[in-house]
């Protein structure tokens, strides 16, 4: 018997979310960020649904290869660029574009001779302090890159925000100002914002927006769901109830016996656990649905199974559909109960979960 845990991907939601991003972004071009297997939704199926994007953003050359193999002709940007000199030839062959953020990569490009020029995105570190060059070096680096035969002289300038999801945190305004100051005299397009930047920081628009989360209907803004901004979740995670049983008051449920029944009550057991990507950190009280009735996680999440309080689902029976997250049960709510963000939950759905598509 196959397991019941199923992630249904709503292709129509992906399409509608991209259309809404285009509307919010005005004239800016959209890079659809599809790293980590499209935030766990499946690279090929999402790229197909997001075919109207101006470019794709990936974390590896291997993902760029998958997109080219699927027939995508758009620009594809490898968000951390080449790791080794051999990567450059592969990127050229696949017509992938490279984010250049480090002197080691500059040295690789300076060592190249011949071949079609590589398109480059020059990344400045304006305050996140992850990838990027010091902004004061922008003019020098831009000139060095443009002088290289291995590099296409049409360079995009980019930076990345640390706190754009906090709409009252002025770090984003300071990062934007540093970026604009450093790149003022340089030609070329600008790419500053991610999803939260698009929502909260119109002054950071530039010619490109790099959007991931919102395409999947996900929000990282504290206390907000994608739906609060008019986006539809692209994943529904469901399974089935495999047991319903009566447990006496005072008996304890699950590993570690962490949860005690406050009364004689029905509990349910659902066929999903952390081996499927349902977070072990989800606390007792995390909401789920059994059919259309509300229920809640009790006790510890195990590898294959989840125990549920069925007191509000009196008609529950073996075989009923159990919904872990959906349009009605936002993954952001589950993430809050598990002390993480929605992105980690969708990225974490494992290979043994069956993936289904809906909405052609
Ligand atoms: C992941 C990523 C994005 C997309 O971020 P979202 O918050 O999902 O929109 C944009 N830019 C870079 C450099 C990234 O790594």
Coordinates of C-alpha atoms and ligand atoms in Angstrom, one line a residue:
X1 CA 0.0 0.0 0.0
X2 CA 1.3 3.4 -0.9
X3 CA 1.3 6.2 1.7
X4 CA -1.3 8.8 1.6
X5 CA 0.7 12.0 2.1
X6 CA 0.2 14.1 -0.9
X7 CA 1.3 17.6 -1.9
X8 CA -1.0 19.1 -4.5
X9 CA 0.5 21.9 -6.5
X10 CA -2.0 24.5 -7.8
X11 CA -0.6 25.6 -11.1
X12 CA -3.4 28.1 -11.6
X13 CA -2.3 29.8 -8.3
X14 CA 1.2 30.0 -9.5
X15 CA 0.0 31.7 -12.7
X16 CA -2.3 34.1 -10.8
X17 CA 0.5 35.0 -8.4
X18 CA 2.9 35.8 -11.2
X19 CA 0.2 38.0 -12.8
X20 CA -0.3 39.8 -9.5
X21 CA 3.5 40.3 -9.1
X22 CA 3.6 41.8 -12.6
X23 CA 0.8 44.2 -11.7
X24 CA 2.5 45.3 -8.4
X25 CA 5.9 45.6 -10.2
X26 CA 4.7 48.0 -12.9
X27 CA 7.3 48.1 -15.6
X28 CA 9.9 46.2 -13.7
X29 CA 10.9 42.8 -15.1
X30 CA 10.4 39.7 -13.0
X31 CA 13.0 37.1 -12.1
X32 CA 11.0 34.0 -10.9
X33 CA 13.3 32.5 -8.2
X34 CA 12.9 28.7 -8.4
X35 CA 15.8 27.6 -6.2
X36 CA 15.4 24.6 -3.9
X37 CA 13.2 22.8 -6.4
X38 CA 10.9 25.9 -6.6
X39 CA 10.7 26.2 -2.8
X40 CA 9.8 22.5 -2.6
X41 CA 7.0 22.7 -5.2
X42 CA 8.9 21.1 -8.0
X43 CA 11.2 22.9 -10.5
X44 CA 9.9 21.7 -13.8
X45 CA 6.2 22.0 -13.1
X46 CA 6.6 25.5 -11.5
X47 CA 8.8 26.8 -14.3
X48 CA 6.1 25.6 -16.8
X49 CA 3.4 27.5 -14.9
X50 CA 5.7 30.6 -14.5
X51 CA 6.6 30.6 -18.2
X52 CA 5.7 34.4 -18.4
X53 CA 8.6 35.4 -16.1
X54 CA 11.3 37.4 -17.8
X55 CA 14.1 35.3 -16.1
X56 CA 14.5 32.4 -13.7
X57 CA 16.8 32.5 -10.6
X58 CA 18.4 29.3 -9.6
X59 CA 21.0 28.3 -6.9
X60 CA 23.0 25.8 -9.1
X61 CA 24.1 25.2 -12.6
X62 CA 22.4 21.8 -12.3
X63 CA 19.0 23.6 -11.9
X64 CA 19.8 25.7 -14.9
X65 CA 20.5 22.6 -16.9
X66 CA 17.1 21.2 -15.9
X67 CA 15.4 24.3 -17.1
X68 CA 17.2 24.3 -20.4
X69 CA 16.4 20.6 -20.8
X70 CA 12.7 21.4 -20.2
X71 CA 12.9 23.9 -23.1
X72 CA 13.0 27.2 -21.3
X73 CA 14.6 29.9 -23.4
X74 CA 14.4 32.8 -20.8
X75 CA 17.4 34.3 -19.1
X76 CA 18.5 32.1 -16.2
X77 CA 20.6 33.6 -13.4
X78 CA 22.8 31.4 -11.1
X79 CA 22.4 33.4 -7.9
X80 CA 25.8 32.6 -6.4
X81 CA 27.6 32.4 -9.7
X82 CA 30.5 30.1 -10.5
X83 CA 32.2 28.1 -7.7
X84 CA 35.1 26.8 -9.8
X85 CA 36.7 27.9 -13.1
X86 CA 35.2 24.9 -15.0
X87 CA 31.7 26.3 -14.1
X88 CA 32.2 29.2 -16.5
X89 CA 32.4 27.0 -19.7
X90 CA 29.3 25.1 -18.5
X91 CA 27.4 28.4 -17.9
X92 CA 28.3 29.6 -21.4
X93 CA 27.2 26.3 -22.9
X94 CA 23.8 26.6 -21.2
X95 CA 23.6 30.4 -21.7
X96 CA 23.3 30.8 -17.9
X97 CA 24.1 34.2 -16.3
X98 CA 26.3 34.6 -13.3
X99 CA 26.0 36.6 -10.2
X100 CA 29.6 37.8 -9.4
X101 CA 30.0 38.6 -5.7
X102 CA 33.7 37.7 -4.8
X103 CA 37.2 38.3 -5.9
X104 CA 37.7 34.6 -6.5
X105 CA 35.1 34.7 -9.2
X106 CA 36.7 37.8 -10.7
X107 CA 40.0 35.9 -10.9
X108 CA 38.2 33.0 -12.7
X109 CA 36.8 35.4 -15.3
X110 CA 40.2 37.1 -15.8
X111 CA 41.6 33.7 -16.5
X112 CA 39.2 33.0 -19.3
X113 CA 40.1 33.5 -22.9
X114 CA 37.7 33.1 -25.9
X115 CA 34.2 31.9 -26.0
X116 CA 30.9 33.8 -26.0
X117 CA 30.8 36.5 -23.3
X118 CA 29.1 35.6 -20.1
X119 CA 26.3 37.8 -18.8
X120 CA 27.1 39.0 -15.3
X121 CA 25.1 40.4 -12.4
X122 CA 27.5 42.4 -10.1
X123 CA 26.4 42.0 -6.5
X124 CA 27.0 44.6 -3.9
X125 CA 26.8 43.9 -0.2
X126 CA 24.9 46.9 1.2
X127 CA 24.4 45.6 4.7
X128 CA 23.2 42.0 4.7
X129 CA 26.8 40.8 4.9
X130 CA 26.2 37.5 3.2
X131 CA 27.3 37.7 -0.5
X132 CA 28.6 40.7 -2.4
X133 CA 31.4 43.2 -2.8
X134 CA 31.8 46.3 -0.7
X135 CA 29.8 49.1 -2.4
X136 CA 32.8 51.4 -2.5
X137 CA 34.3 49.1 -5.1
X138 CA 31.4 49.2 -7.5
X139 CA 33.0 51.6 -10.0
X140 CA 36.4 49.8 -10.0
X141 CA 34.8 46.3 -10.3
X142 CA 32.4 47.4 -13.0
X143 CA 35.2 48.8 -15.1
X144 CA 37.3 45.6 -14.6
X145 CA 34.4 43.4 -15.6
X146 CA 33.6 45.5 -18.7
X147 CA 37.2 45.3 -19.8
X148 CA 37.2 41.5 -19.9
X149 CA 36.5 39.8 -23.2
X150 CA 34.9 36.9 -21.3
X151 CA 32.2 39.3 -19.9
X152 CA 29.2 40.8 -21.7
X153 CA 29.5 44.6 -21.1
X154 CA 25.8 44.9 -20.3
X155 CA 26.1 44.3 -16.5
X156 CA 23.2 44.3 -14.1
X157 CA 23.8 45.7 -10.7
X158 CA 22.2 44.0 -7.7
X159 CA 22.0 43.8 -3.9
X160 CA 19.9 41.8 -1.5
X161 CA 17.9 43.0 1.6
X162 CA 18.3 41.6 5.1
X163 CA 15.1 42.9 6.6
X164 CA 12.7 44.0 3.9
X165 CA 9.9 41.9 5.5
X166 CA 9.9 44.3 8.4
X167 CA 8.1 47.2 6.8
X168 CA 9.1 49.6 9.6
X169 CA 12.8 48.6 9.8
X170 CA 14.8 51.4 8.1
X171 CA 17.7 49.0 7.3
X172 CA 16.1 48.5 3.9
X173 CA 16.1 52.3 3.3
X174 CA 19.7 52.5 4.3
X175 CA 20.7 49.5 2.1
X176 CA 18.8 51.1 -0.8
X177 CA 20.6 54.4 -0.3
X178 CA 24.0 52.8 -0.1
X179 CA 23.3 50.9 -3.3
X180 CA 22.1 54.0 -5.2
X181 CA 25.1 56.0 -4.0
X182 CA 27.6 53.4 -5.0
X183 CA 26.1 52.8 -8.4
X184 CA 24.9 56.3 -9.3
X185 CA 27.4 56.9 -12.2
X186 CA 27.3 53.3 -13.6
X187 CA 25.2 52.3 -16.6
X188 CA 23.0 49.2 -16.6
X189 CA 19.9 47.8 -15.0
X190 CA 19.3 47.6 -11.2
X191 CA 17.9 44.6 -9.2
X192 CA 17.3 45.2 -5.5
X193 CA 14.0 43.8 -4.2
X194 CA 12.9 40.3 -3.3
X195 CA 9.2 39.5 -2.5
X196 CA 9.0 41.6 0.7
X197 CA 10.9 44.4 -1.1
X198 CA 8.2 44.4 -3.8
X199 CA 5.4 44.6 -1.1
X200 CA 6.9 47.1 1.2
X201 CA 9.6 49.2 -0.5
X202 CA 8.5 50.8 -3.7
X203 CA 11.5 53.1 -3.7
X204 CA 13.7 50.0 -4.2
X205 CA 12.1 48.9 -7.4
X206 CA 14.8 49.1 -10.1
X207 CA 14.4 47.4 -13.5
X208 CA 14.2 43.9 -12.0
X209 CA 12.4 42.3 -9.1
X210 CA 13.6 38.9 -7.9
X211 CA 10.5 37.1 -6.5
X212 CA 10.3 33.7 -4.8
X213 CA 7.9 33.4 -1.9
X214 CA 5.0 35.4 -3.3
X215 CA 4.9 33.2 -6.5
X216 CA 4.2 30.3 -4.2
X217 CA 1.7 32.4 -2.2
X218 CA 4.1 32.5 0.8
X219 CA 4.8 35.4 3.1
X220 CA 7.6 36.0 5.5
X221 CA 6.1 39.1 7.0
X222 CA 5.5 38.4 10.7
X223 CA 1.9 37.5 11.4
X224 CA 0.9 37.8 7.7
X225 CA 0.0 35.2 5.2
X226 CA 0.4 35.4 1.4
X227 CA -3.4 35.6 1.2
X228 CA -3.2 38.9 3.2
X229 CA -1.4 40.4 0.3
X230 CA -3.7 38.9 -2.4
X231 CA -1.6 35.8 -3.2
X232 CA -2.9 32.2 -3.3
X233 CA -1.0 29.3 -1.7
X234 CA 0.4 27.0 -4.4
X235 CA 0.7 23.9 -2.2
X236 CA -1.9 21.9 -0.3
X237 CA -0.6 19.1 1.9
X238 CA -2.9 16.3 2.9
X239 CA -3.0 12.7 4.2
X240 CA -5.5 10.3 5.6
X241 CA -6.6 9.1 9.0
X242 CA -5.3 5.6 9.7
X243 CA -6.7 5.1 13.3
X244 CA -9.4 6.6 15.6
X245 CA -9.4 5.5 19.2
X246 CA -10.9 6.3 22.6
X247 CA -8.4 7.2 25.2
X248 CA -9.1 7.6 28.9
X249 CA -8.6 10.8 30.9
X250 CA -5.1 11.1 32.3
X251 CA -3.5 8.7 29.7
X252 CA -0.6 10.1 27.7
X253 CA -0.1 10.2 24.0
X254 CA 3.0 9.7 21.8
X255 CA 6.8 9.6 22.3
X256 CA 7.9 11.1 25.6
X257 CA 4.3 11.0 26.9
X258 CA 4.2 14.8 26.6
X259 CA 0.5 15.2 26.3
X260 CA -2.1 14.0 28.8
X261 CA -5.8 13.6 27.9
X262 CA -7.8 16.1 30.0
X263 CA -10.9 13.8 29.6
X264 CA -12.0 10.6 28.0
X265 CA -11.7 11.5 24.3
X266 CA -11.2 10.4 20.7
X267 CA -7.8 10.8 19.2
X268 CA -6.9 10.2 15.6
X269 CA -3.7 9.1 14.0
X270 CA -2.7 10.5 10.6
X271 CA -0.3 9.0 8.1
X272 CA 2.3 11.8 8.0
X273 CA 5.3 12.8 10.1
X274 CA 8.7 14.5 10.0
X275 CA 9.8 11.8 7.5
X276 CA 7.5 13.5 5.1
X277 CA 8.5 17.0 6.1
X278 CA 5.8 17.8 8.6
X279 CA 7.9 19.6 11.2
X280 CA 8.7 17.8 14.4
X281 CA 8.8 21.2 16.1
X282 CA 5.0 21.6 15.6
X283 CA 3.7 22.0 19.1
X284 CA 0.6 20.4 20.6
X285 CA -2.3 22.7 19.5
X286 CA -1.0 23.2 15.9
X287 CA -4.2 23.2 13.8
X288 CA -5.1 20.6 11.2
X289 CA -8.4 19.7 9.5
X290 CA -10.1 16.3 9.4
X291 CA -12.5 16.6 6.5
X292 CA -13.9 20.1 7.1
X293 CA -13.7 19.9 10.9
X294 CA -11.0 21.5 13.0
X295 CA -8.5 19.3 14.9
X296 CA -5.1 19.8 16.5
X297 CA -1.8 18.1 16.9
X298 CA -1.3 16.4 20.3
X299 CA 2.0 15.0 21.6
X300 CA 5.2 14.7 19.6
X301 CA 5.2 14.4 15.8
X302 CA 6.8 11.1 14.9
X303 CA 8.5 10.0 11.7
X304 CA 5.5 8.5 9.9
X305 CA 2.6 9.5 12.1
X306 CA 0.8 12.4 13.7
X307 CA -1.6 12.1 16.7
X308 CA -4.6 14.4 16.7
X309 CA -7.2 15.7 19.2
X310 CA -10.6 14.8 17.6
X311 CA -12.9 16.4 20.1
X312 CA -14.0 19.0 17.6
X313 CA -14.3 16.4 14.8
X314 CA -16.8 13.9 16.3
X315 CA -17.6 12.2 13.0
X316 CA -14.0 11.5 12.1
X317 CA -13.4 8.0 10.8
X318 CA -10.5 6.0 9.3
X319 CA -9.8 7.0 5.7
X320 CA -10.9 10.7 6.2
X321 CA -8.7 13.3 4.5
X322 CA -6.5 15.2 6.9
X323 CA -5.3 18.6 5.7
X324 CA -1.9 19.8 7.1
X325 CA -1.9 23.1 5.2
X326 CA -4.0 24.6 2.4
X327 CA -5.8 27.8 1.4
X328 CA -8.0 27.5 4.5
X329 CA -5.2 26.5 6.8
X330 CA -2.2 28.8 5.9
X331 CA 1.2 27.2 6.0
X332 CA 2.3 30.4 7.7
X333 CA 0.1 29.5 10.7
X334 CA 1.7 26.0 10.9
X335 CA 5.1 27.6 10.6
X336 CA 4.4 29.9 13.5
X337 CA 3.4 26.9 15.7
X338 CA 6.6 25.2 14.6
X339 CA 8.8 28.3 15.3
X340 CA 10.0 28.6 11.7
X341 CA 8.9 30.2 8.4
X342 CA 6.6 28.9 5.7
X343 CA 9.5 28.7 3.2
X344 CA 11.2 26.1 5.4
X345 CA 8.1 24.0 5.5
X346 CA 7.4 23.9 1.8
X347 CA 11.1 23.3 1.0
X348 CA 11.2 20.5 3.5
X349 CA 8.5 18.3 2.0
X350 CA 10.4 15.0 1.3
X351 CA 10.7 12.7 -1.6
X352 CA 8.3 10.1 -0.3
X353 CA 5.4 12.4 -0.5
X354 CA 3.3 12.0 -3.6
X355 CA 3.2 15.2 -5.7
X356 CA 0.0 15.9 -7.7
X357 CA -0.8 18.8 -10.0
X358 CA -4.1 20.7 -10.3
X359 CA -5.1 23.4 -12.8
X360 CA -3.2 22.3 -15.9
Ligands
LIG1 C1 16.0 33.6 -2.6 C2 16.4 34.9 -3.2 C3 15.4 35.8 -3.6 C4 13.9 35.6 -3.5 O1 13.5 35.9 -2.2 P1 12.0 35.8 -1.7 O2 11.9 36.3 -0.4 O3 11.6 34.4 -1.8 O4 11.2 36.6 -2.7 C5 15.8 37.0 -4.3 N1 17.1 37.3 -4.4 C6 18.1 36.4 -4.0 C7 19.5 36.8 -4.1 C8 17.7 35.2 -3.3 O5 18.7 34.4 -2.9

